[in-house]
XYZ file of C-alpha atoms in Angstrom:
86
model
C 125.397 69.315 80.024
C 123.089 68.087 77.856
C 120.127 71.134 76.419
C 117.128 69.689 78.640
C 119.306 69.891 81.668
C 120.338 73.264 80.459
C 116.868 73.956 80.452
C 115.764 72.394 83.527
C 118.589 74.564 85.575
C 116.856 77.702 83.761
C 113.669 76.628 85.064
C 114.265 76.163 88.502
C 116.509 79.349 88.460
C 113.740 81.273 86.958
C 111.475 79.670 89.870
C 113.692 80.429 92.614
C 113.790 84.149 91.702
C 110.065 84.611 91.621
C 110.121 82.845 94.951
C 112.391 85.283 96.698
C 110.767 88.397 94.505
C 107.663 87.450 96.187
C 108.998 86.611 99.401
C 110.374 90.235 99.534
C 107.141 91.896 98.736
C 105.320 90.153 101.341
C 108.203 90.869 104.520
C 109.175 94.230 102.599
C 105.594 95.777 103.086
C 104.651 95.240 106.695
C 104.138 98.459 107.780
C 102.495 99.865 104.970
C 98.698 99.976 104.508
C 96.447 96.920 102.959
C 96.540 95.904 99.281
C 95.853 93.678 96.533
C 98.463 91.364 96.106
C 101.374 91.993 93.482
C 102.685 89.934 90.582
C 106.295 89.553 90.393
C 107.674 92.683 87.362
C 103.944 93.946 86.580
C 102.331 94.445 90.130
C 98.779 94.939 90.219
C 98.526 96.039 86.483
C 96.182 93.512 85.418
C 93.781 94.484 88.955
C 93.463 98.267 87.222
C 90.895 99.063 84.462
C 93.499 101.516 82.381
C 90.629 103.021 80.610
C 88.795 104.325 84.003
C 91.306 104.091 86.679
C 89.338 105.988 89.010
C 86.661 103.300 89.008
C 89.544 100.833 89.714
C 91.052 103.027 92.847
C 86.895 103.252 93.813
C 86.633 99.436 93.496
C 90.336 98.613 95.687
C 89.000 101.231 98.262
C 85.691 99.292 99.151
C 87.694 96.347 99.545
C 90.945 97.440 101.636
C 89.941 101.002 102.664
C 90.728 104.711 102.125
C 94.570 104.531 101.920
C 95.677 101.593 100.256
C 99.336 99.989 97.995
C 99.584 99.257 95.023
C 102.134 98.221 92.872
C 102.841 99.678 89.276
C 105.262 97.203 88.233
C 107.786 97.296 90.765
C 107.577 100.769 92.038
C 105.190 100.770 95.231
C 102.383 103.637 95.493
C 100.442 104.473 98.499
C 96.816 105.793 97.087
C 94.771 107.966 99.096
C 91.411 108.030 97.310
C 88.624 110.497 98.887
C 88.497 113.556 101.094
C 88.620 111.760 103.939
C 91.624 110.047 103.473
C 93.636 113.075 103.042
């Protein structure tokens, strides 16, 4: 094989395994509790403000409620932010 079809089988490898990574996340987490959705290997990273992440948890629980997933890169975490929720 020639190194652009090399590269081209790469590609669409590389695309079918984000497909099924994000198919997985989307049927894996039916029963758990509303979310921003994840990237594929960093999760919702890039949705948290690392400096004040209690302003970020403040911010996701407006939007999806009291008890909401998130994803910190692959691992799944179930936040319960206020009194209420616990």
């Amino acid at each position: 094989m020639s190194a652009l079809g090399v590269t081209v089988a790469l590609l669409v490898w590389a695309a079918f395994l984000l497909l099924v990574s994000m198919w997985r996340q989307v049927h894996s987490s039916w029963n758990l509790p509303p979310g921003p959705f994840p990237l594929p290997i960093i999760g919702n990273l890039f949705q948290l403000e690392l400096k004040n992440v209690p302003k970020s948890f403040t911010r996701l629980a407006q939007r999806f409620g009291p008890v909401f997933t998130l994803y910190v890169g692959s691992q799944r975490v179930v936040v319960m932010h206020g009194y209420k929720a616990v």
